[in-house]
XYZ file of C-alpha atoms in Angstrom:
384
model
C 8.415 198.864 187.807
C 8.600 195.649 189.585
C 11.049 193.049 187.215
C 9.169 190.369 187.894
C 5.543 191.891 186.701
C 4.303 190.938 183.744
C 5.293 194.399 181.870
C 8.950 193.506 182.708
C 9.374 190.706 181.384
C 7.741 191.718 177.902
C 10.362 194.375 178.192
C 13.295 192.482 178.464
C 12.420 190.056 175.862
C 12.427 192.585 173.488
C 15.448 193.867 174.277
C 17.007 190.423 174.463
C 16.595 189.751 170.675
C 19.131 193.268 169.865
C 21.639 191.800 172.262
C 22.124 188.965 171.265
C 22.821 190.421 167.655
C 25.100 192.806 168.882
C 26.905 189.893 170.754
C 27.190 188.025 167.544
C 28.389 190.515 165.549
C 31.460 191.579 168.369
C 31.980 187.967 168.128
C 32.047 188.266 164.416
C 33.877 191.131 164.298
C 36.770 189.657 166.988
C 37.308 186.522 164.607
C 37.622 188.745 161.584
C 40.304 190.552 163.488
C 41.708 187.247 164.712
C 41.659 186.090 161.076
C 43.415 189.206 159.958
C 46.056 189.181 162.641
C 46.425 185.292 161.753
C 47.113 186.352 158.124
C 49.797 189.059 158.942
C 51.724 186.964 161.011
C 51.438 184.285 158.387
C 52.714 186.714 155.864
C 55.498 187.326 158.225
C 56.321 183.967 158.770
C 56.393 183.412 155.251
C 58.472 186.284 154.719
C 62.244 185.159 153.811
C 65.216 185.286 155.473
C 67.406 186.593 153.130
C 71.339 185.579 153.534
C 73.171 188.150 151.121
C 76.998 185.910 150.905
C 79.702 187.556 149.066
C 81.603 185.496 146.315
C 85.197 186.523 146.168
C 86.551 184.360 143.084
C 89.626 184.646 140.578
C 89.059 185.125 137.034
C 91.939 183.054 136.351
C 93.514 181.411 139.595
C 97.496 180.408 139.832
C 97.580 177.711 138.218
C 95.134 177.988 135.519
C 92.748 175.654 136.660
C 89.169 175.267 135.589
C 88.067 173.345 138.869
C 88.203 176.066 141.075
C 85.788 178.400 138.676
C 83.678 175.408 138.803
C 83.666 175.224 141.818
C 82.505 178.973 142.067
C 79.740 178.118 139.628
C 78.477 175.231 141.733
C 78.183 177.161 144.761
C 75.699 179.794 142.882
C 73.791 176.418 141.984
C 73.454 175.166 144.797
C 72.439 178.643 146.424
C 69.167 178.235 143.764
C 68.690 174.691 144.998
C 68.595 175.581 147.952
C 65.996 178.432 147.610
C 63.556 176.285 145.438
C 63.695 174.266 148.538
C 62.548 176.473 151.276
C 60.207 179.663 151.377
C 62.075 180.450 154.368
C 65.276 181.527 153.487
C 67.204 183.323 150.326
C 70.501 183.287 149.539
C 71.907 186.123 147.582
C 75.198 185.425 145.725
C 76.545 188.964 145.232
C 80.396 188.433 143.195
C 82.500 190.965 144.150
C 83.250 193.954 141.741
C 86.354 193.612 139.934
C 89.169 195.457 141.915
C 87.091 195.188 144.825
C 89.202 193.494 147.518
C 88.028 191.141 149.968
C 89.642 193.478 152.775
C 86.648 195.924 151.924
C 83.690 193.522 151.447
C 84.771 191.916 154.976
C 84.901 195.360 157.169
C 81.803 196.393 155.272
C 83.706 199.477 153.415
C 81.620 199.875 149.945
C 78.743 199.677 152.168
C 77.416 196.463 151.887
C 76.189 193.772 154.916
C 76.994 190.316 154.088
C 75.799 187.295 156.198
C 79.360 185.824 154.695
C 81.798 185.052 152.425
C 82.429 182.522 150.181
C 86.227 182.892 148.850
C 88.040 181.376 146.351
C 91.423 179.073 146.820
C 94.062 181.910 145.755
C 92.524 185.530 146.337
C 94.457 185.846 150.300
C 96.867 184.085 152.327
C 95.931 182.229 155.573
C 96.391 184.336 158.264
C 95.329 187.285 156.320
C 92.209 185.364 155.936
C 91.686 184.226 159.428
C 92.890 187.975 161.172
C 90.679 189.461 158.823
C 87.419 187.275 159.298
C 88.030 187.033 162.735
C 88.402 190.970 163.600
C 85.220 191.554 161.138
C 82.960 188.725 163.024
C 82.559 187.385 159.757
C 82.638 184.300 158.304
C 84.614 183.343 155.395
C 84.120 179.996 153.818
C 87.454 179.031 151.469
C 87.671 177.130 148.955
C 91.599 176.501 149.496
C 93.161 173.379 150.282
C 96.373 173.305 152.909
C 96.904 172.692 156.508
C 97.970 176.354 156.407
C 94.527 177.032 156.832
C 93.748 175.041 159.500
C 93.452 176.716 162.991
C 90.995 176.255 165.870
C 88.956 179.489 167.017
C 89.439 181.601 163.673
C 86.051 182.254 161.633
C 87.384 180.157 158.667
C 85.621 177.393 157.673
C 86.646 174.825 154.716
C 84.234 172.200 153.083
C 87.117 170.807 151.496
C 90.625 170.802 153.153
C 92.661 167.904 152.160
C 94.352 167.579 148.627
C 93.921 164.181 148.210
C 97.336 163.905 147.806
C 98.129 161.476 150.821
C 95.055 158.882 149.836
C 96.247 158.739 146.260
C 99.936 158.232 147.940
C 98.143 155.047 149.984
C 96.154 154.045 146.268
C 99.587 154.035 144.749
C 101.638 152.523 147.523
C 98.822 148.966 147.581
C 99.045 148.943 143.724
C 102.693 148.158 144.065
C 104.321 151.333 142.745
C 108.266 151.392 143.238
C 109.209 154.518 141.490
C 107.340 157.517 140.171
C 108.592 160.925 138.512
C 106.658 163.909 139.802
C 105.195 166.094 137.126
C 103.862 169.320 138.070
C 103.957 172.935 137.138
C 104.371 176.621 139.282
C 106.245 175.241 142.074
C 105.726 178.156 144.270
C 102.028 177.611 145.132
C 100.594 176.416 148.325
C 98.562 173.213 146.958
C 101.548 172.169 144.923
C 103.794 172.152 148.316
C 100.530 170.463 150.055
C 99.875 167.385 147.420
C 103.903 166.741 146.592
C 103.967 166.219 150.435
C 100.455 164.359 150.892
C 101.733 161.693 148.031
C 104.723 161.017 149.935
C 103.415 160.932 153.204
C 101.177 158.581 151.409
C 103.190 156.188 149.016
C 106.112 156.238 151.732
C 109.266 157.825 149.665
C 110.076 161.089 147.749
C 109.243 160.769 144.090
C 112.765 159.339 141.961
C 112.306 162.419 139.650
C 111.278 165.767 139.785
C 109.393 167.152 136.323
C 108.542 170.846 135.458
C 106.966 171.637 132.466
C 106.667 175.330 131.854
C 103.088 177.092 131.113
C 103.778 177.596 127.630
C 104.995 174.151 126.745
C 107.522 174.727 124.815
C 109.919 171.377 124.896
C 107.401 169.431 126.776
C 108.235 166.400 124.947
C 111.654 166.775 125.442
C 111.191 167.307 128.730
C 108.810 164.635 129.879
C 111.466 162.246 127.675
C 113.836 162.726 130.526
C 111.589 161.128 132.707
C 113.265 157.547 131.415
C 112.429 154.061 131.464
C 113.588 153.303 134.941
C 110.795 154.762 136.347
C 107.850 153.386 136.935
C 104.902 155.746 137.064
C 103.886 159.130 136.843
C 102.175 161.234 139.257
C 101.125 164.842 137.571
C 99.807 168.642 139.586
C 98.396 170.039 136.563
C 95.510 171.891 135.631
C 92.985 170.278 132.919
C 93.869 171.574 129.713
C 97.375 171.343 130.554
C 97.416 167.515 132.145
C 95.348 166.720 128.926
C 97.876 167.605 126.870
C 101.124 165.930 128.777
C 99.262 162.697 129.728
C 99.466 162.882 125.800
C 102.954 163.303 124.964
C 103.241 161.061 128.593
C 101.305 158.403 126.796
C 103.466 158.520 123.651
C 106.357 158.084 124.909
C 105.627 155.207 127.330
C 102.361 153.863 126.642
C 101.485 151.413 129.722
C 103.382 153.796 132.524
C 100.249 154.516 135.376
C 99.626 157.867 135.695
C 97.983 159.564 138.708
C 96.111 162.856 138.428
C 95.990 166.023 140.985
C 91.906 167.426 141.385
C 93.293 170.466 139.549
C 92.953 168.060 136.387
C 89.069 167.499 137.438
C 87.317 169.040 134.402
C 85.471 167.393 131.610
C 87.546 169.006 129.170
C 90.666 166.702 130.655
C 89.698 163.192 129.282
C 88.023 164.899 126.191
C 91.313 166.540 125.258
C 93.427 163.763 126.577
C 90.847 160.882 124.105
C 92.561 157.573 124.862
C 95.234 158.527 126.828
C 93.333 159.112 129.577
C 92.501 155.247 129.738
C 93.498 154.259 133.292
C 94.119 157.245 135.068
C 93.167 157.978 138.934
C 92.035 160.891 140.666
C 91.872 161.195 144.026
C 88.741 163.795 145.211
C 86.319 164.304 147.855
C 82.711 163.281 147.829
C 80.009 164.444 151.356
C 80.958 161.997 153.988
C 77.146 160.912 154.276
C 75.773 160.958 151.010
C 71.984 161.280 150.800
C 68.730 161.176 148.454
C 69.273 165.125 148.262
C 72.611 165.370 146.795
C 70.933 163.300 143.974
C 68.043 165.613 143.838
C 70.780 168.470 143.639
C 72.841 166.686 140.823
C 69.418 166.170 138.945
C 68.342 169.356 139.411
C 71.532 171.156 137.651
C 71.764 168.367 134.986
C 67.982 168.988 134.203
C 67.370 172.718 134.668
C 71.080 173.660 132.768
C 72.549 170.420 131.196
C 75.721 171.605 133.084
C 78.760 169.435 132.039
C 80.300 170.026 135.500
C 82.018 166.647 137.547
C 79.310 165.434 140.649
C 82.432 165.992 142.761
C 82.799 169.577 141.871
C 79.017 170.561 142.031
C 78.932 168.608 145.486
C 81.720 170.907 147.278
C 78.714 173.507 146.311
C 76.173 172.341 147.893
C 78.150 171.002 151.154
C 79.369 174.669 150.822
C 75.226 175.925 151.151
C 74.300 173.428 153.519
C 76.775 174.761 156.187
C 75.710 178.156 155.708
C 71.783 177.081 155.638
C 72.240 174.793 158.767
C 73.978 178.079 160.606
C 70.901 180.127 159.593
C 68.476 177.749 160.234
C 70.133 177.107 163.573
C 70.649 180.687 165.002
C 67.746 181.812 163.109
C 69.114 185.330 161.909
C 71.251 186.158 158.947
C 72.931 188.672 160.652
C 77.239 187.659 160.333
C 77.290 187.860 164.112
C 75.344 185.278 164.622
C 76.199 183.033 161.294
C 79.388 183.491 162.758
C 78.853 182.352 166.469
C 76.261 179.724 165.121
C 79.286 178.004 163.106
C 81.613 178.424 165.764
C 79.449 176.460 168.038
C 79.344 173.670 165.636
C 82.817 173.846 165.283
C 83.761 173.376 169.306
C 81.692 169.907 168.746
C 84.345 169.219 166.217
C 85.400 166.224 168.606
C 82.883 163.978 167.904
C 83.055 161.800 164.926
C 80.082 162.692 163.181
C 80.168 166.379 163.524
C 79.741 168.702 160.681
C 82.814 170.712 161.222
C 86.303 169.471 162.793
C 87.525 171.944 165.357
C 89.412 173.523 162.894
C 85.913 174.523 160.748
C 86.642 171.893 158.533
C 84.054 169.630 157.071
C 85.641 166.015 156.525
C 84.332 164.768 153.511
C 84.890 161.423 152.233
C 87.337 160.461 149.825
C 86.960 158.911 146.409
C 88.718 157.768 143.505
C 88.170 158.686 139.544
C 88.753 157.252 136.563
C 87.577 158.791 133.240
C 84.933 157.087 130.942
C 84.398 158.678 127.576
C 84.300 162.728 128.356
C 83.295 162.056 132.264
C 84.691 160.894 135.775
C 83.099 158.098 136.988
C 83.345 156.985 140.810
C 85.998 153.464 140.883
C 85.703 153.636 144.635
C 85.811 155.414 148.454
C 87.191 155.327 151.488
């Protein structure tokens, strides 16, 4: 048949009605399998990350000391902060069973992966801490204070590593302070070493008296009597319940003497228990070097969801804890302790510059401030 006869033509304008349907409907049927691969990857996307961290804590720590439990507790916190905030990754907080050593959880022995691990400030010693983490590839965030800990290249990192000792030394020193007895408790322990030297680095001279009051505080009155009236303040390493309880007896015995506290007295139960002795007392701790509109959110957040009674300083070391690990994941990506690990490292060898997150040691370098107690609470006096 010739195509361009008059039959032809008829022909293919019937047919040309059919293909253009079946053209539509591939068309129809390709965007419906665009929309459904759009969807699945969408679902992926939206899948999250999940960053299982081991918390390695002490049910009661040396010393006795509420803050570091706390401190524990505001980690977890943060970790559901953090979670309501972002669809794209979950933290897992997974406490270690008790008798489980941290040994096992780091080399992966009861069988469990762990993007990291969040320790507490008494369960290992430095370098067992920094071998360990290092030969594992996994990172270990510590709550410990000490410049025992400190140590370029290791996969330690430390939101908090000062004591405060030396800036409450410097507080002391510009209030005119000539003389101070040094009242503390378990003399053995790395932070008491670490803030007895701090405060005289700071203040300039070695304390005129020496004070220990033993845990079961028996005597304490006679013993804090010995103190004397030739000195001129007192400067206490005690855990909450316990400072409570001496800045009493302190108070009772010399009523105007300035006392300055230790962060192992930074509870809520200290200036409840203490009443008005606790009128004028200083605290040295640690606040995030930049603070921002989402460390109020955070505050607000546990305050309004659990009515927790826990210091802003405290929950704070929390969440600077869970940003670090959050800005490694969101950095490298992957949840996998490799690369947590080599993601923190990195920001670690940038330690140089001043507003790094991380020193070169791992440490964060948060910004310190001063307490005094108001009613049952610490309120901020001022930073530095």
């Amino acid at each position: 048949m010739n195509p361009d006869s008059p039959d032809a033509i008829r022909e293919k304008r019937k047919e040309s009605p059919h293909r253009g349907n079946m053209s539509t409907k591939k068309r129809i049927l390709v965007l419906i399998a665009m929309a459904f691969s759009f969807l699945a990857f969408a679902k992926w996307r939206n899948v999250p990350l999940v960053v299982p961290v081991a918390l390695q804590g002490e049910k009661e720590d040396a010393l006795g000391s509420l803050v570091y439990r706390q401190t524990m507790q505001s980690v977890v916190l943060a970790m559901e902060y953090f979670n309501l905030k972002s669809s794209r990754v979950r933290f897992a907080p997974i406490p270690l069973r008790e008798g489980q050593s941290l040994g096992s959880a780091i080399n992966g022995a009861d069988g469990q992966d762990f993007s990291a691990v969040v320790s507490g400030a008494y369960t290992a010693s430095p370098s067992f801490l920094s071998a360990l983490s290092t030969n594992a590839r996994l990172p270990v965030i510590s709550l410990a204070h000490g410049k025992e800990f400190a140590s370029a290249g290791d996969l330690l990192f430390r939101p908090r590593p000062g004591s405060g000792g030396r800036a409450l030394g410097q507080l002391a020193k510009r209030r005119g302070l000539k003389s101070y007895a040094m009242v503390y408790s378990w003399p053995g322990t790395v932070y008491t070493k670490e803030f007895l030297t701090d405060f005289e680095e700071g203040i300039g001279f070695r304390p005129l008296k020496l004070v220990i009051l033993g845990r079961d505080l028996d005597g304490r009155q006679e013993t804090l009597g010995r103190i004397g009236d030739d000195v001129e303040g007192g400067v206490m390493m005690l855990p909450d319940w316990f400072a409570a309880v001496a800045l009493r007896e302190l108070r009772s015995l010399y009523p105007f003497i300035p006392v300055y506290l230790s962060d192992l007295a930074l509870s809520n139960r200290t200036p409840y228990l203490a009443g008005d002795a606790a009128q004028g007392v200083v605290m040295a701790s640690f606040f995030p070097r930049e603070y921002g509109s989402d460390h109020d959110r955070f505050l607000r957040f546990v305050e309004e969801t659990y009515g927790a009674e826990l210091p802003p300083a405290v929950l704070l070391t929390g969440y600077d804890t869970v940003s670090l690990l959050n800005e490694a994941v969101r950095r490298g990506g992957s949840s996998k302790s490799e690369d947590v690990a080599r993601t923190l490292s990195e920001i670690a060898a940038g330690g140089d510059e001043e507003s790094a997150v991380l020193d070169r040691n791992g440490d964060m370098r948060p910004r310190t401030v001063f307490l005094s107690p108001s009613g049952s609470e610490w309120h901020l006096v001022f930073s530095q």
